[in-house]
XYZ file of N, CA, C and O in Angstrom:
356
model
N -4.913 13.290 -8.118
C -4.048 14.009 -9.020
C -4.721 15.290 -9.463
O -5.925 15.521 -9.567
N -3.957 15.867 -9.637
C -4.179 17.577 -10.417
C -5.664 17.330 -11.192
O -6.031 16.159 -11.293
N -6.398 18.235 -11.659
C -7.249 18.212 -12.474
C -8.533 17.406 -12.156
O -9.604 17.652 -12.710
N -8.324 16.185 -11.004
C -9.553 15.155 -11.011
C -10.369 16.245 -9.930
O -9.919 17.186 -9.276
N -11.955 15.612 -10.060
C -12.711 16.741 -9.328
C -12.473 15.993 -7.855
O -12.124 14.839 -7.606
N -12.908 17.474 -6.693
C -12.752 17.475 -5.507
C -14.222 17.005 -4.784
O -15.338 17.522 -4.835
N -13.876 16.169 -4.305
C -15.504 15.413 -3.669
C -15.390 15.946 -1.946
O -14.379 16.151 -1.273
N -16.663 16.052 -1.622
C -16.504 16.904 -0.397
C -16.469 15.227 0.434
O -17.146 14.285 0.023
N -15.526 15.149 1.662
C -14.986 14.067 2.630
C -16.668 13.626 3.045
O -17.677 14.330 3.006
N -16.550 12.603 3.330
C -17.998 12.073 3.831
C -18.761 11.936 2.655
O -19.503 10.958 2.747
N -18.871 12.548 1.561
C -20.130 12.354 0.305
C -19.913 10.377 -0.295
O -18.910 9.678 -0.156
N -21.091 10.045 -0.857
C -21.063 8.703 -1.491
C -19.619 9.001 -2.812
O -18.509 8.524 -3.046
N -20.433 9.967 -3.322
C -19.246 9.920 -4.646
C -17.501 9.690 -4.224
O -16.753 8.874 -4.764
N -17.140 10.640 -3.135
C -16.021 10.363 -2.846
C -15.837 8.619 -2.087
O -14.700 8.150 -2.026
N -16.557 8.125 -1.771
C -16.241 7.087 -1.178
C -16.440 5.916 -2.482
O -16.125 4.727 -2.415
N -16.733 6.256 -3.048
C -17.113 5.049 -4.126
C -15.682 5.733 -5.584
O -15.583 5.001 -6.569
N -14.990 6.706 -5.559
C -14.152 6.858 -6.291
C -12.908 6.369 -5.779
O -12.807 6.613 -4.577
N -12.116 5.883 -6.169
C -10.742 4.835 -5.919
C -9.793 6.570 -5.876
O -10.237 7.700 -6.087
N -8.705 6.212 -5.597
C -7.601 7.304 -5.562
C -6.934 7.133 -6.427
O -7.237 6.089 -7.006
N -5.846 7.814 -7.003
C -4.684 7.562 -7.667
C -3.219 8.390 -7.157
O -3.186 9.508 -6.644
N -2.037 7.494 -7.460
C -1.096 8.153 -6.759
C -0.035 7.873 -7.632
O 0.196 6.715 -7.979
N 0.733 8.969 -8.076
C 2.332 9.234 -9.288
C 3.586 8.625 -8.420
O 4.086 9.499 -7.712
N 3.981 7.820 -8.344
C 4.995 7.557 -7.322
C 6.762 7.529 -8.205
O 7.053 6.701 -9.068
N 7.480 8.367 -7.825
C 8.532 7.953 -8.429
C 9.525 6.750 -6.978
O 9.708 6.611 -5.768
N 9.808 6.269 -8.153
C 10.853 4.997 -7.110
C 11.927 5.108 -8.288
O 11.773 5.077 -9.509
N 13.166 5.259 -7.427
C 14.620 5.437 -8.300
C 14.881 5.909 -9.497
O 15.606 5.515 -10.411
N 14.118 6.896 -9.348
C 13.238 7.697 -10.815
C 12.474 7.318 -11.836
O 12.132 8.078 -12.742
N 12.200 6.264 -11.756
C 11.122 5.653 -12.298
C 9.487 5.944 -12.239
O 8.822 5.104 -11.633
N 8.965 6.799 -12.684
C 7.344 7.129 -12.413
C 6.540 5.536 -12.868
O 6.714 4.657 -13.711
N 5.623 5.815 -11.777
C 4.806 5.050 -11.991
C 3.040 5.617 -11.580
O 2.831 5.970 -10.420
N 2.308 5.641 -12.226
C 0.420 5.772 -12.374
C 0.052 4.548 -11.193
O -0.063 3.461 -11.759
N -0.108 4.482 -10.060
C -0.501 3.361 -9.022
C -2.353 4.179 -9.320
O -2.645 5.375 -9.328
N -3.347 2.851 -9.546
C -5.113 3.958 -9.777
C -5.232 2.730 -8.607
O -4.344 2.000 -8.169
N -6.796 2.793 -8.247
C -7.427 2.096 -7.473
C -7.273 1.977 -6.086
O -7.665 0.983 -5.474
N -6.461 3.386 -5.306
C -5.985 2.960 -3.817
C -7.678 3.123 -2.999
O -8.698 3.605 -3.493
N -7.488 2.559 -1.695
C -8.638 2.515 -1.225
C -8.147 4.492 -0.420
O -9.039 5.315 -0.212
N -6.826 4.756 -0.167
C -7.142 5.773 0.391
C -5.392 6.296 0.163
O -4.528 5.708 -0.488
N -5.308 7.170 0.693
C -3.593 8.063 0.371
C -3.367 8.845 1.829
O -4.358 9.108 2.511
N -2.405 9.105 2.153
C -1.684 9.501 3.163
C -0.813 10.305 2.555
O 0.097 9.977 1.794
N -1.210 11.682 3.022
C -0.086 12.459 2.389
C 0.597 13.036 3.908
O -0.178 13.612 4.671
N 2.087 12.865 4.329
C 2.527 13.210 5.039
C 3.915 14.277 4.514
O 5.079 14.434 4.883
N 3.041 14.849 3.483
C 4.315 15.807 2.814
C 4.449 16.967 3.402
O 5.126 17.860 2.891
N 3.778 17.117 4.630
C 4.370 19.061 5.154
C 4.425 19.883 4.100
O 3.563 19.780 3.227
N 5.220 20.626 4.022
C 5.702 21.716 4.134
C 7.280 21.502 3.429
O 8.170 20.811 3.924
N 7.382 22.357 2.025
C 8.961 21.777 2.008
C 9.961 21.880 2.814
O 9.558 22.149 3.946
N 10.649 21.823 2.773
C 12.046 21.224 4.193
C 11.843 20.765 5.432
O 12.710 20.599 6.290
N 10.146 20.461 5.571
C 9.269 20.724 6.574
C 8.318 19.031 6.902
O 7.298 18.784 7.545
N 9.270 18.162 6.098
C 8.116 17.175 5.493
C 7.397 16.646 6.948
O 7.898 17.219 7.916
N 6.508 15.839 7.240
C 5.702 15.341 8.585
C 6.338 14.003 8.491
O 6.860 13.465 7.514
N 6.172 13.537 9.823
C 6.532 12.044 9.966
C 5.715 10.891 9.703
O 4.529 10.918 10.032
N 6.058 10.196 9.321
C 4.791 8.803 9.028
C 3.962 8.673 10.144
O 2.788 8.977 10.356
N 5.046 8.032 10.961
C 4.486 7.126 11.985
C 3.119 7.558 12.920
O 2.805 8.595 12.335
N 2.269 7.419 13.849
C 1.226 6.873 13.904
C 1.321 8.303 14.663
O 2.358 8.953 14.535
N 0.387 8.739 15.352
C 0.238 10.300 15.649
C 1.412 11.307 15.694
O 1.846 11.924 16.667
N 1.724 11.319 14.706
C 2.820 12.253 14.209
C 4.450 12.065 14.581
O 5.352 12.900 14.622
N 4.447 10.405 14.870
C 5.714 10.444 15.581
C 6.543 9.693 14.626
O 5.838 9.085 13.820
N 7.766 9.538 14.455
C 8.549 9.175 13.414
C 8.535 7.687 13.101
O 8.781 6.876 13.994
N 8.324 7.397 12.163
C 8.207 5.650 11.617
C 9.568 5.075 11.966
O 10.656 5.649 11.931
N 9.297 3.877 12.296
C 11.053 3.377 12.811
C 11.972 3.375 11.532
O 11.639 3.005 10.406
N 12.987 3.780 11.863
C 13.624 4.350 10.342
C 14.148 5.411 9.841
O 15.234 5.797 9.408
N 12.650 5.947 10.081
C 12.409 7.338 9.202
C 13.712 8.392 9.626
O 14.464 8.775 8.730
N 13.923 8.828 11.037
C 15.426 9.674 11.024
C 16.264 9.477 10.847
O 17.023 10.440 10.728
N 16.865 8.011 10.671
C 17.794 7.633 10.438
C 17.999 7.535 8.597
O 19.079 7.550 8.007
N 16.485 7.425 7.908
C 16.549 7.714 6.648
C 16.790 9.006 6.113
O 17.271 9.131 4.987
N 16.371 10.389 7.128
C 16.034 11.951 7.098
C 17.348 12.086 6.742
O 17.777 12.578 5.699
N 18.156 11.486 7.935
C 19.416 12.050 8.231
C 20.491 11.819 7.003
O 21.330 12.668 6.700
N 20.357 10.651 6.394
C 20.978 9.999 5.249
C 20.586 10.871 3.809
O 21.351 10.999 2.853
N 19.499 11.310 3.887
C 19.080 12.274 2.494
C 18.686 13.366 2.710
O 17.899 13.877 1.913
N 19.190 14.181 4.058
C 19.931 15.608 4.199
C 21.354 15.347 3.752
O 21.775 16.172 2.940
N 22.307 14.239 4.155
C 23.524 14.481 3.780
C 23.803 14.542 2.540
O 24.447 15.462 2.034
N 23.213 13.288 1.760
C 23.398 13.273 0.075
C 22.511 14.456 -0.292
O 22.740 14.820 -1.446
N 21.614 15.139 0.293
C 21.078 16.449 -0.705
C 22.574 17.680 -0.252
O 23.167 18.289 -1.142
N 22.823 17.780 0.769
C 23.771 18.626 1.163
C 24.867 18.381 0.184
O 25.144 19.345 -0.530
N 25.589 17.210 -0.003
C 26.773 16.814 -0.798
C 26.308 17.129 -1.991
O 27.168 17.837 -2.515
N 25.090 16.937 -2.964
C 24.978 17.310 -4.160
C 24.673 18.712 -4.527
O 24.628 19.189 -5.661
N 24.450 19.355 -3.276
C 24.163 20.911 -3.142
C 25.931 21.506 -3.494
O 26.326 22.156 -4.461
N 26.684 21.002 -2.343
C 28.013 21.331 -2.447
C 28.872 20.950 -4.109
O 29.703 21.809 -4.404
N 28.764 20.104 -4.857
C 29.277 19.139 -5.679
C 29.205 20.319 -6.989
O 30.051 20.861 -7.699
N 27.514 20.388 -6.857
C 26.341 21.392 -7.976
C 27.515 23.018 -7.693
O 28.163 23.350 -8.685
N 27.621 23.533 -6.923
C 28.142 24.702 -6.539
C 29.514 24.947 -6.649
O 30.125 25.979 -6.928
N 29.889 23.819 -6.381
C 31.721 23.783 -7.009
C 31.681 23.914 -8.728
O 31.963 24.869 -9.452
N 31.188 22.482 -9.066
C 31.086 22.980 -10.557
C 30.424 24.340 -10.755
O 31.306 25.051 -11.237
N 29.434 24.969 -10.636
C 29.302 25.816 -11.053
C 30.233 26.833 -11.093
O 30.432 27.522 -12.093
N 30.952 26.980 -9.782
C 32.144 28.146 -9.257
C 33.176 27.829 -10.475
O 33.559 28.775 -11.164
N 33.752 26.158 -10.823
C 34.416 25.882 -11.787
C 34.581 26.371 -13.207
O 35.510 26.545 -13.994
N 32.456 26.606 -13.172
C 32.268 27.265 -15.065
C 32.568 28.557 -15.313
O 32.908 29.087 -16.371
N 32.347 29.193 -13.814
C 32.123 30.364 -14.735
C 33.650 31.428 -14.160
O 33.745 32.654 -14.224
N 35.028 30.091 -13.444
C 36.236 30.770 -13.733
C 36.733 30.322 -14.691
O 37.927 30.520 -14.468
N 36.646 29.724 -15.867
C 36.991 29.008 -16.720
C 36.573 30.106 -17.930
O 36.749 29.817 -19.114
């Protein structure tokens, strides 16, 4: 997380410090401390990387992509109507 110090990869200190990871689940935050390690496969925004095992998509995963491009698209569209709504009103 933000603010904790940066241990250079390979040093004792970094290997003997646990990780921590903010996870929201159904908007719910949660503080997860003590991981043995983290995987960040976040890319790039709109850009995110794939899980699965040398960069190839986790079984699932496009068929999940594809499902939350549409609901971000529909709430993009939804957000933009109302707005068009407020400000002929």
């Amino acid at each position: 997380l933000k603010g904790e110090a940066i241990k250079a990869a390979g040093s004792e200190a970094r290997a003997a410090t646990a990780f921590s990871a903010l996870l929201d689940v159904h908007g719910e935050e949660t503080l997860v401390e003590g991981l043995a390690g983290v995987i960040d496969a976040s890319g790039t925004y709109g850009r995110g990387n794939f899980l699965g095992r040398g960069g190839a998509p986790a079984l699932g995963e496009r068929k999940l992509r594809a499902a939350a491009a549409a609901g971000a698209a529909s709430a993009a569209a939804a957000s933009s109507s109302s707005a068009a709504a407020s400000s002929s009103s």
